[in-house]
Coordinates of C-alpha atoms and ligand atoms in Angstrom, one line a residue:
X1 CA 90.4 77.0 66.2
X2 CA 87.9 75.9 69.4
X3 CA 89.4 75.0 72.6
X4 CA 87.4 73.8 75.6
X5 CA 89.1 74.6 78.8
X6 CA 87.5 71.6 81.0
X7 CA 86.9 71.4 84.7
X8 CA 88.5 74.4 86.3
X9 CA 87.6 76.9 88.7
X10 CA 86.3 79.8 87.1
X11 CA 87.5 82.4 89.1
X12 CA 86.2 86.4 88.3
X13 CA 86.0 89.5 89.9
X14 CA 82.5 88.9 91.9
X15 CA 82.5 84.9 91.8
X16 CA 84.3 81.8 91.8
X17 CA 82.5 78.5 90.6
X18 CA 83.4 75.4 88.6
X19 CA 83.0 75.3 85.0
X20 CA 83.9 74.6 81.6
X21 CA 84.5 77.6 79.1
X22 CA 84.4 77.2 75.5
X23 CA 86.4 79.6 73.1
X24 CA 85.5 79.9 70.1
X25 CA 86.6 82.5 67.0
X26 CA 88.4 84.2 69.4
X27 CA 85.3 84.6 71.7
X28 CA 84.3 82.8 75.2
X29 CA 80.9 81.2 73.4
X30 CA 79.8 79.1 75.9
X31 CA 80.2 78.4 79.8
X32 CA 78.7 75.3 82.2
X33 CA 79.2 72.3 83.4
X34 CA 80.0 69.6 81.2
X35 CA 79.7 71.0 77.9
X36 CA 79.4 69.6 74.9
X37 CA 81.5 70.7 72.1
X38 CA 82.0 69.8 68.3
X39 CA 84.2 66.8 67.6
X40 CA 87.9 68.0 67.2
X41 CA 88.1 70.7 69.6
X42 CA 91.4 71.2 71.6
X43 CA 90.7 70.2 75.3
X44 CA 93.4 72.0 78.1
X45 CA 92.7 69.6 81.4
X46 CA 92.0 72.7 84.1
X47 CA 90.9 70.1 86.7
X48 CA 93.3 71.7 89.4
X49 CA 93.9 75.1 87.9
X50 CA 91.8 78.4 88.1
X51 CA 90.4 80.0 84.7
X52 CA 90.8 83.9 85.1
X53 CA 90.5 86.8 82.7
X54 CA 93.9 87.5 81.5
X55 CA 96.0 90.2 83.1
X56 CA 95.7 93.8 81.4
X57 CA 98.2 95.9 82.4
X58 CA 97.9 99.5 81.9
X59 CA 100.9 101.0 82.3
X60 CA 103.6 99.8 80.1
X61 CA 105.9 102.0 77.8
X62 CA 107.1 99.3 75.5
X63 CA 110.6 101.0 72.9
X64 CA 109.9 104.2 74.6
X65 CA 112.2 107.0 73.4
X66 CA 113.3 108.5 76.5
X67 CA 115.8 110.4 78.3
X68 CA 118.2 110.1 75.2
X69 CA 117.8 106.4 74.7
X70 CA 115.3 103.5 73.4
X71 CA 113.1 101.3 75.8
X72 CA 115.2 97.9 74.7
X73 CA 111.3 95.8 75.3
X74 CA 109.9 96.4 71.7
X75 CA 105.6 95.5 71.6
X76 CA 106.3 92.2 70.4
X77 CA 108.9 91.0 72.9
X78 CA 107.1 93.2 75.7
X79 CA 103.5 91.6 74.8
X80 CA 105.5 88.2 74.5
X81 CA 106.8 88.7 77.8
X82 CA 103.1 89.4 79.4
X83 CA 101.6 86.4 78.1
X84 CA 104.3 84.4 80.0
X85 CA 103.0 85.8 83.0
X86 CA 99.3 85.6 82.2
X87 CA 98.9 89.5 81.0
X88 CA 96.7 89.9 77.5
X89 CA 96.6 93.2 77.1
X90 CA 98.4 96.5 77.9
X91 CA 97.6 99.7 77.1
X92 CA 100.5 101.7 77.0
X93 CA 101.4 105.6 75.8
X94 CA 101.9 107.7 73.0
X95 CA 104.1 110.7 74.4
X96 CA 104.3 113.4 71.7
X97 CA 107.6 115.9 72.4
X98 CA 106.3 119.2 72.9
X99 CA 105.0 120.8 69.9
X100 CA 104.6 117.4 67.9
X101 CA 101.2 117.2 67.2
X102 CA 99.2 114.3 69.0
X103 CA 97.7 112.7 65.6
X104 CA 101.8 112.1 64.4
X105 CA 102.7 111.1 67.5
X106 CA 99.6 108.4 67.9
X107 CA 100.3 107.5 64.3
X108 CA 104.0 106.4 64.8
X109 CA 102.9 104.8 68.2
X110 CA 100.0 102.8 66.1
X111 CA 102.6 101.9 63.9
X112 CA 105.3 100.2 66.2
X113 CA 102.9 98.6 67.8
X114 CA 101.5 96.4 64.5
X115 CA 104.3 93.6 66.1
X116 CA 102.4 93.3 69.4
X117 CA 101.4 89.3 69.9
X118 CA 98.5 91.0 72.3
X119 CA 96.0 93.0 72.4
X120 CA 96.9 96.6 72.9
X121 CA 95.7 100.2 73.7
X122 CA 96.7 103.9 73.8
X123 CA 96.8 106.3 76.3
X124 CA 98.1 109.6 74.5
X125 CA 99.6 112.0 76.7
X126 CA 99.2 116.0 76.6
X127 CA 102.9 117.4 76.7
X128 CA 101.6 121.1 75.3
X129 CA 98.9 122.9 74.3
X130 CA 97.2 124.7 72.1
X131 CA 93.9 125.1 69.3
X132 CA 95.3 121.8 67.5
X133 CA 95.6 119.8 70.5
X134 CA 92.2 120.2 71.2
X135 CA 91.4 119.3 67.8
X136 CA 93.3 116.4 68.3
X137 CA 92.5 115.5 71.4
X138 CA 88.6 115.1 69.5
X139 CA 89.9 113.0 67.0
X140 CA 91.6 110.3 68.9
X141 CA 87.8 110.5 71.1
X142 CA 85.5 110.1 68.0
X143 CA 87.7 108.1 65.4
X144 CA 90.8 106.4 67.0
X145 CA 89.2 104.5 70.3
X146 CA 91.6 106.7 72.7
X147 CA 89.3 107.5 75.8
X148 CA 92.6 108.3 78.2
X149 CA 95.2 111.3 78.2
X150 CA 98.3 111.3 80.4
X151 CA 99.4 114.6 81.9
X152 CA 103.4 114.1 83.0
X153 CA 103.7 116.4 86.0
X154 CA 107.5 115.7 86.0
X155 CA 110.1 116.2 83.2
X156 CA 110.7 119.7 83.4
X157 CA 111.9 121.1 80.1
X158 CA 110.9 117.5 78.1
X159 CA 107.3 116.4 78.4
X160 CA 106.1 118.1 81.9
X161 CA 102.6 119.5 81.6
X162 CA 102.2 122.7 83.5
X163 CA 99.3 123.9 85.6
X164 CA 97.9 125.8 82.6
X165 CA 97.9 122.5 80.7
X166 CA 96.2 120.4 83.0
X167 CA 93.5 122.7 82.9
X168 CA 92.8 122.9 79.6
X169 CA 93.3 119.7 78.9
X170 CA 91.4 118.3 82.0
X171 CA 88.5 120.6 80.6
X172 CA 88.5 119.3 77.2
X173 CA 88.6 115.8 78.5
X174 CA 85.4 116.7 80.4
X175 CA 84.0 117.3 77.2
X176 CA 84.5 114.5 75.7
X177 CA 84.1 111.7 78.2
X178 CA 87.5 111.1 78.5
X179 CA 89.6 109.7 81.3
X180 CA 92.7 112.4 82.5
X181 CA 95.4 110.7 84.1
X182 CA 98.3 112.5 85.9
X183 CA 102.0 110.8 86.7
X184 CA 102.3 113.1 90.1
X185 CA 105.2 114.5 90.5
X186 CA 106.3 118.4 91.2
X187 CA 109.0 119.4 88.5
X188 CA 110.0 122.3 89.6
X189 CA 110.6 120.8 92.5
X190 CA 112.5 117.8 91.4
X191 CA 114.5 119.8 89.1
X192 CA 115.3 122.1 92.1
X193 CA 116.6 118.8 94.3
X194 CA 118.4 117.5 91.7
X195 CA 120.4 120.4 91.3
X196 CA 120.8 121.2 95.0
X197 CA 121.9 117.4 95.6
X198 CA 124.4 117.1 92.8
X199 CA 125.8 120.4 94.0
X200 CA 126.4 118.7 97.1
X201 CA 128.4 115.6 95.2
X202 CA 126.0 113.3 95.8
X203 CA 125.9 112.1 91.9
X204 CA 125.4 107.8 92.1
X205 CA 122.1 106.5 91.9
X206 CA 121.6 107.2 95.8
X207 CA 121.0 110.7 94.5
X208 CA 117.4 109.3 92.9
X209 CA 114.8 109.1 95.2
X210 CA 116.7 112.6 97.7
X211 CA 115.8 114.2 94.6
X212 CA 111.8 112.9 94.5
X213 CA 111.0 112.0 98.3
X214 CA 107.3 111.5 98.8
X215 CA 106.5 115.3 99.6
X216 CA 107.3 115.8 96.2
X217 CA 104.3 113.3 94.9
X218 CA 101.8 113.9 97.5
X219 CA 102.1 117.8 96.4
X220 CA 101.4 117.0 92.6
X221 CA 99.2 114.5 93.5
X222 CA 96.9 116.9 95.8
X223 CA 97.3 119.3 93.0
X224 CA 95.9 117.5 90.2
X225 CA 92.9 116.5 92.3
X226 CA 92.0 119.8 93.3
X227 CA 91.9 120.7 89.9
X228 CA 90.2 117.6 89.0
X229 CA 87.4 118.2 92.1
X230 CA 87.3 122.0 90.6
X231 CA 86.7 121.4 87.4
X232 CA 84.0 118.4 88.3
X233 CA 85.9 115.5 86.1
X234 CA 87.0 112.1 87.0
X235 CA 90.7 111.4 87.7
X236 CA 93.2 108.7 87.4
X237 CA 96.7 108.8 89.1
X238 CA 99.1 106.4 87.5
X239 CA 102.2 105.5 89.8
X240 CA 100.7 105.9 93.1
X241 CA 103.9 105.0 95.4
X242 CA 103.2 106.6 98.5
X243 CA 101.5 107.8 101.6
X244 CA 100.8 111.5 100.9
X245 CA 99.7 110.5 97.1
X246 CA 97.3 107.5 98.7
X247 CA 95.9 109.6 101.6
X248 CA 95.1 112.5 98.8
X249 CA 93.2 109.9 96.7
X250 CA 91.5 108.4 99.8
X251 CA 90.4 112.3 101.1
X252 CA 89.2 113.2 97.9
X253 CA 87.0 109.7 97.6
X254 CA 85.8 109.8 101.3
X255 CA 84.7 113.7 99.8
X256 CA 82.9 112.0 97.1
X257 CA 85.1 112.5 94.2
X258 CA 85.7 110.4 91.4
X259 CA 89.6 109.6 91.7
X260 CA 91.3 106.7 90.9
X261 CA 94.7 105.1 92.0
X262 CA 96.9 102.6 90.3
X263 CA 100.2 100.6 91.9
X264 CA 102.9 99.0 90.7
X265 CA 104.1 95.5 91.4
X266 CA 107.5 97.1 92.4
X267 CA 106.4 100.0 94.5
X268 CA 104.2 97.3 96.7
X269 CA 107.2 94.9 96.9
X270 CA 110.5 96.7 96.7
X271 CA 112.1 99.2 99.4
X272 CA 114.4 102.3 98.9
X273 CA 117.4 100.3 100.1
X274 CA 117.9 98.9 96.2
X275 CA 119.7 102.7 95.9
X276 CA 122.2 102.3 99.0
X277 CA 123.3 98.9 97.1
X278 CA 127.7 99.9 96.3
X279 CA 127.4 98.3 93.0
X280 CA 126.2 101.2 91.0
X281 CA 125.1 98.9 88.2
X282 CA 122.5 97.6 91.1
X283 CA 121.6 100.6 92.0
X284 CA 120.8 102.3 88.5
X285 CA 118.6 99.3 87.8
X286 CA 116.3 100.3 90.4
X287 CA 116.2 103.9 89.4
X288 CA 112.2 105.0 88.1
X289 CA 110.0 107.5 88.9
X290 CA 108.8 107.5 91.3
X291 CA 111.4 105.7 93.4
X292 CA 111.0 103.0 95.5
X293 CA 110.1 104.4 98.9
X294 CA 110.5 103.5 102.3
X295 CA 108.7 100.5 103.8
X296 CA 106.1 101.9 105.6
X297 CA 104.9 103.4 102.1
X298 CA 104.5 99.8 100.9
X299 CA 102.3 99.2 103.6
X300 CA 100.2 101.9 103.3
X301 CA 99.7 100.8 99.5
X302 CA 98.7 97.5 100.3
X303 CA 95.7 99.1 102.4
X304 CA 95.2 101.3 100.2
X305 CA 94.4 97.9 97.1
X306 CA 92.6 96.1 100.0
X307 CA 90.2 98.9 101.0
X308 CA 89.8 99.6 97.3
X309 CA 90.9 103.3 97.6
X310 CA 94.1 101.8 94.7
X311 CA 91.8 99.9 92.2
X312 CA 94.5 98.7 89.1
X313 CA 98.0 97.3 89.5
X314 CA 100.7 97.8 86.9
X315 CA 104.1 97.7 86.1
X316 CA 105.2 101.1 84.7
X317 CA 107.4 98.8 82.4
X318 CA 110.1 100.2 80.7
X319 CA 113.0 98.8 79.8
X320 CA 116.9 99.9 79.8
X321 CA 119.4 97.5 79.8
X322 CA 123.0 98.3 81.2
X323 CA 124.3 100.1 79.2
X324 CA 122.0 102.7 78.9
X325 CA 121.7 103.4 82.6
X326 CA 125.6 104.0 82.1
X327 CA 124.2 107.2 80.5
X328 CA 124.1 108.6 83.9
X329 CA 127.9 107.5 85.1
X330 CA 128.7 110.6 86.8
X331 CA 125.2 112.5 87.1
X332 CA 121.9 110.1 88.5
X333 CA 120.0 112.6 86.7
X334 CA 120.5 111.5 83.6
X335 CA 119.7 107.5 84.1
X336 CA 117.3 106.5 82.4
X337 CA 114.2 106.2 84.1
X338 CA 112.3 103.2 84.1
X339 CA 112.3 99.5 85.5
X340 CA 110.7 96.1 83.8
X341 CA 107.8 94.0 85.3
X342 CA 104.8 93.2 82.9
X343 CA 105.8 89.3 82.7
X344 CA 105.8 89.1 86.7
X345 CA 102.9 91.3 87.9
X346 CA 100.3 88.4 88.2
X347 CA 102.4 86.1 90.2
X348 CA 104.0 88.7 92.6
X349 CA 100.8 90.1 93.1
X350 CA 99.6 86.6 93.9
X351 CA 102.4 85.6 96.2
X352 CA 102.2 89.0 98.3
X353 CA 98.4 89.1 97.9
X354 CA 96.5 85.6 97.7
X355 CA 98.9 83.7 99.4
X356 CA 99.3 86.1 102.6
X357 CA 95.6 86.1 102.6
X358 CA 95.4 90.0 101.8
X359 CA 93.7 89.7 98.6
X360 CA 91.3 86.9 97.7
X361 CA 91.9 85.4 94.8
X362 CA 88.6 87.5 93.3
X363 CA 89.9 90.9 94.6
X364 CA 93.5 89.6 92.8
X365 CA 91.0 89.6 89.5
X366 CA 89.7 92.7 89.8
X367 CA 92.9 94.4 90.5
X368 CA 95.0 92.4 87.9
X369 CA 92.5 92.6 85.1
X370 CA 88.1 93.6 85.6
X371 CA 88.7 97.3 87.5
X372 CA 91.3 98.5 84.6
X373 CA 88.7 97.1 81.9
X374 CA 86.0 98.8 83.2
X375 CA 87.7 102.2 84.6
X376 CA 89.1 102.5 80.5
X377 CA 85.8 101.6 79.5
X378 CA 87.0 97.7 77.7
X379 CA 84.5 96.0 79.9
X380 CA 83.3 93.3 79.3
X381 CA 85.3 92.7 76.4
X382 CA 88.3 92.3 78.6
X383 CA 88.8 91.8 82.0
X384 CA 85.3 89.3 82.1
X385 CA 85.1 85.6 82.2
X386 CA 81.6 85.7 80.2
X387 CA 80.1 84.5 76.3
X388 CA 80.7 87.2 74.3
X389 CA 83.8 88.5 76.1
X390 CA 87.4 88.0 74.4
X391 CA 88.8 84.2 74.6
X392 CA 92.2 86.4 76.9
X393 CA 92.0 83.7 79.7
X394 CA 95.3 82.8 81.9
X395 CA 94.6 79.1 83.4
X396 CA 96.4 79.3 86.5
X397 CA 98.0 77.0 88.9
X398 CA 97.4 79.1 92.6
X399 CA 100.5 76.3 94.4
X400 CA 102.6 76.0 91.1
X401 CA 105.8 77.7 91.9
X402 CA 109.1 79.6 89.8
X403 CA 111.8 81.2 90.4
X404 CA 112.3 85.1 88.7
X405 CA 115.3 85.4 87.4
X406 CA 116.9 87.7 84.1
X407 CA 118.4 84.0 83.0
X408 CA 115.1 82.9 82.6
X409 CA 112.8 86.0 82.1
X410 CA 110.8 86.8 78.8
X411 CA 111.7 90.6 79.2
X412 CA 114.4 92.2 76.9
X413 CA 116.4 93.6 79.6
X414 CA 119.4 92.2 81.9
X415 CA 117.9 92.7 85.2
X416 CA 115.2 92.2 87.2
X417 CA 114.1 94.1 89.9
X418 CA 112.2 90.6 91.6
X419 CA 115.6 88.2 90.9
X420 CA 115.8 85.4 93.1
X421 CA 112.1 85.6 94.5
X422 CA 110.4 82.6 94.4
X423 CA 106.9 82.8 93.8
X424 CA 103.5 80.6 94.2
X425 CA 100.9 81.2 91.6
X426 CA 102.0 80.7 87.7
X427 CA 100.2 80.8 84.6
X428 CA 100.2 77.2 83.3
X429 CA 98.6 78.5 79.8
X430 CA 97.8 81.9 78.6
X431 CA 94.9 82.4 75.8
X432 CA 95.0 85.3 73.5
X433 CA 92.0 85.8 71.3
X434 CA 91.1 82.0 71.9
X435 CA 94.8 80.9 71.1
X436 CA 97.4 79.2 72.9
X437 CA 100.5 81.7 73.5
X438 CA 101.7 80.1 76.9
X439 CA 101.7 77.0 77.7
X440 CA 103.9 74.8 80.5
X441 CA 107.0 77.0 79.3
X442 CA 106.3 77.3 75.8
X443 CA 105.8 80.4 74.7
X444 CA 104.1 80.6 71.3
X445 CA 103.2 84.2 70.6
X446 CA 102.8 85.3 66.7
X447 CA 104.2 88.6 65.6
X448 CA 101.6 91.0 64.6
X449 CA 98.4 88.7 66.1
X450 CA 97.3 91.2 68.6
X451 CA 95.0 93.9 67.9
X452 CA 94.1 97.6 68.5
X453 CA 91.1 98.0 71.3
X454 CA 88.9 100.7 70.7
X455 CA 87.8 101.9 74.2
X456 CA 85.1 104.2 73.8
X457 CA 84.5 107.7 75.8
X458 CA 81.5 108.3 78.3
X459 CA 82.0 105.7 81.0
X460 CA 79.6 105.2 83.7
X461 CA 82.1 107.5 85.5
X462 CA 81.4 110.8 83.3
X463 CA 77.4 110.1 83.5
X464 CA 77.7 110.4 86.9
X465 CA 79.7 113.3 86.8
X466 CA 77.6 115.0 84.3
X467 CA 74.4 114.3 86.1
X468 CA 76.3 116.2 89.0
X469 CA 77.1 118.7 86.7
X470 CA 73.7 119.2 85.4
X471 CA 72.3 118.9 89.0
X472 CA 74.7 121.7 90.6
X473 CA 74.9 124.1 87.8
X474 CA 75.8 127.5 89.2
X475 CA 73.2 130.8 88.3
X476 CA 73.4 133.8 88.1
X477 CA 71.4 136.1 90.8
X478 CA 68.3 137.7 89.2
X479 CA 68.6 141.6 89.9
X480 CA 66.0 144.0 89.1
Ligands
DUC1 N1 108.8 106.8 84.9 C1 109.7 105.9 84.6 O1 110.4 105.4 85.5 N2 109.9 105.6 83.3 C2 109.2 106.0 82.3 C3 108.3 107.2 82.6 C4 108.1 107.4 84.0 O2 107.2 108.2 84.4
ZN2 ZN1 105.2 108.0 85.2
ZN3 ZN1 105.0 105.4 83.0

């Protein structure tokens, strides 16, 4: 089915200009002005509206088991969800338990995610190690289209990676072109907290973010980089909620290293009061790792995505409804971690961004779409308003308004963490693969239509890091 999407403003990460684009086949085949198209071709009227590459979130964790529960957002109502908001893709994470080998683990991820109504993508995280996860680790490189692993620096005695870990696994990512990425947190540390706090009788959802103040990130965060800068290989740090994390990133840039910082809708927008809130239920909603921080971390973070030391925005979404935050009743330890937000990214970020006049409404595209697509190597497949690149466009009204509400919301989950916020800029229509799956309210997304993206390793990022390599190769002094 063709479409021609007639008269907007094409809006991408390095220009804004008017245009018509024509999909076709699932592919953007031709843009100008006036085009003209075959007879029969679906016209959407973009005359007032801006025609952006859809969202791509890359953080989501969509029926996640976790903590002793399910994520409730399975990949088809969680992809569903996203194209409400304008997001066409996600990549999201296969987390083996330790001692599961990665190739089961990615397999049983690959299959829950055959419901997806949008394209998708793995990152697989490294929970142990040994010979076979370096096998695998090659495998899902060279046949599967991974070119990301996540390193969990939390989670003691579940899925935290210790130093040992990183190491090796930072080291075979270096050999094969691939992208390590590090939730920063210290576990030890955490664990240690949580103890000393619950000891104390603090046990409600207040509890949360004593346990992880910002120490406790900026210390993993610092860690992983100077292992990153030792071993010479580029870094991504999912999560990045506050100062100490951000001013790591922004030293180690300034220094010339290759790190990378993502940030969540939430962390940007949402303060640590959410956990002084007496109605527990309240509370528990909010409670994620990392917390929500004090507000001059927000305001730090929003430098940090306008000076470009941040680069991506996400959502971290993961899903658990009420009841399953009961879980942790009498111990906030043992709530389930994890907050929704992939069908509101785009327009939060556009409300607190474009409208204040932080972002402009290109910077909004790279850090809502282009910057992820080219950091995990998709580019320009996604993330690019150009022929040949994927018909994933989100056709956008910049003054439409809505109000965010769970009575209304796309997400499987009772709560959300933005209810009550109105916000300017809404995706009129989404496109997925050159279909309609959003438009004016209707939300039209097909079980099973999205598809796997291969990313392939060796980004520009790991030339240049070889080529360093190469160029500063140590040797060993000749002795007679
Ligand atoms: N943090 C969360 O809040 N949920 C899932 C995993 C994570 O790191
Ligand atoms: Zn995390
Ligand atoms: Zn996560």
């Amino acid at each position: 089915m063709a479409i021609l999407i007639k008269g907007g403003e094409v809006v991408s990460a390095d220009k804004s200009y008017r245009a018509d684009v024509y999909c076709n086949n699932g592919i953007i085949e031709a843009i100008g002005e006036n085009l003209d198209v075959p007879a029969g071709t679906e016209v959407i009227d973009a005359g007032d509206l801006l025609v952006m590459p859809g969202g791509i979130d890359p953080h989501t964790h969509m029926q996640l088991p976790f903590m002793g529960t399910v994520a409730s957002e399975d990949f088809f109502t969680g992809t569903s969800a996203g194209a409400a908001g304008g997001t066409t893709s996600i990549i999201d994470f296969v987390i083996p338990n330790p001692q599961q080998p990665l190739m089961d683990a990615y397999h049983q991820w690959m299959e829950w995610a055959e419901k997806s109504a949008t394209d998708y993508g793995f990152h697989v995280a490294v929970t142990w190690w040994d010979e076979s996860v370096y096998e695998d680790m090659g495998k899902l490189v060279h046949d599967h289209g991974v070119n990301s692993f996540k390193h969990f620096m939390a989670y003691k005695n579940a899925i935290m990676a210790e130093d040992e870990t990183l190491i090796n696994s930072f080291t075979r990512c270096l050999e094969l072109g691939a992208m390590p990425t590090v939730h920063a947190e210290n576990g030890d540390l955490v664990y240690h907290l949580q103890r000393k706090i619950l000891e104390r009788g603090i046990t409600g959802p207040e509890g949360h973010p004593l346990s992880r103040p910002s120490e406790v990130e900026g210390e993993a965060a610092n860690r992983a980089i100077r292992i990153a800068q030792a071993l010479n290989v580029p870094l991504y740090c999912v999560h990045v909620s506050c100062e100490e994390a951000l001013h790591a990133i922004t030293d180690a840039r300034n220094n010339g290293q290759r790190v990378y910082g993502e940030v969540l809708a939430g962390h940007l927008e949402i303060d640590d009061s959410v956990y002084q809130n007496e109605n527990w239920e309240y509370a528990a909603a909010h409670v994620m790792s990392p917390p929500f921080r004090p507000k001059k971390h927000q305001d730090a973070l929003w430098k940090g995505l306008q000076s470009g030391n941040l680069q991506t925005t996400a959502t971290d979404h993961c899903c658990f409804c009420a009841d399953q935050k009961a879980m942790g009743k009498d111990d906030f330890s043992k709530i389930p971690n994890g907050t929704a937000g992939v069908e509101d990214r785009m327009s939060v970020l556009w409300d607190a961004g474009v409208t204040t006049g932080k972002l402009t409404p290109n910077e909004f595209v790279a850090v809502t779409s282009t910057n992820t697509a080219k950091i995990f190597n998709m580019y320009p497949r996604k993330g690019a308003i150009e022929v040949g690149a994927d018909a994933d466009i989100v056709i956008w009204d910049p003054k439409g308004t809505r109000t965010i509400s769970a009575k209304t919301h796309h997400q499987n989950i009772d709560f959300n963490i933005f209810e009550g916020r109105t916000v300017t800029g809404i995706a009129v229509h989404t496109l997925s693969q050159g279909k309609v799956v959003w438009t004016e309210g209707d939300l039209r997304t097909v079980k099973g239509a999205g598809k796997y993206v291969k990313r392939p390793a060796y980004s520009s990022a790991f030339e240049a890091v070889n080529k360093m390599r190469i160029h500063n190769e140590p040797k060993a002094v000749k002795r007679s």
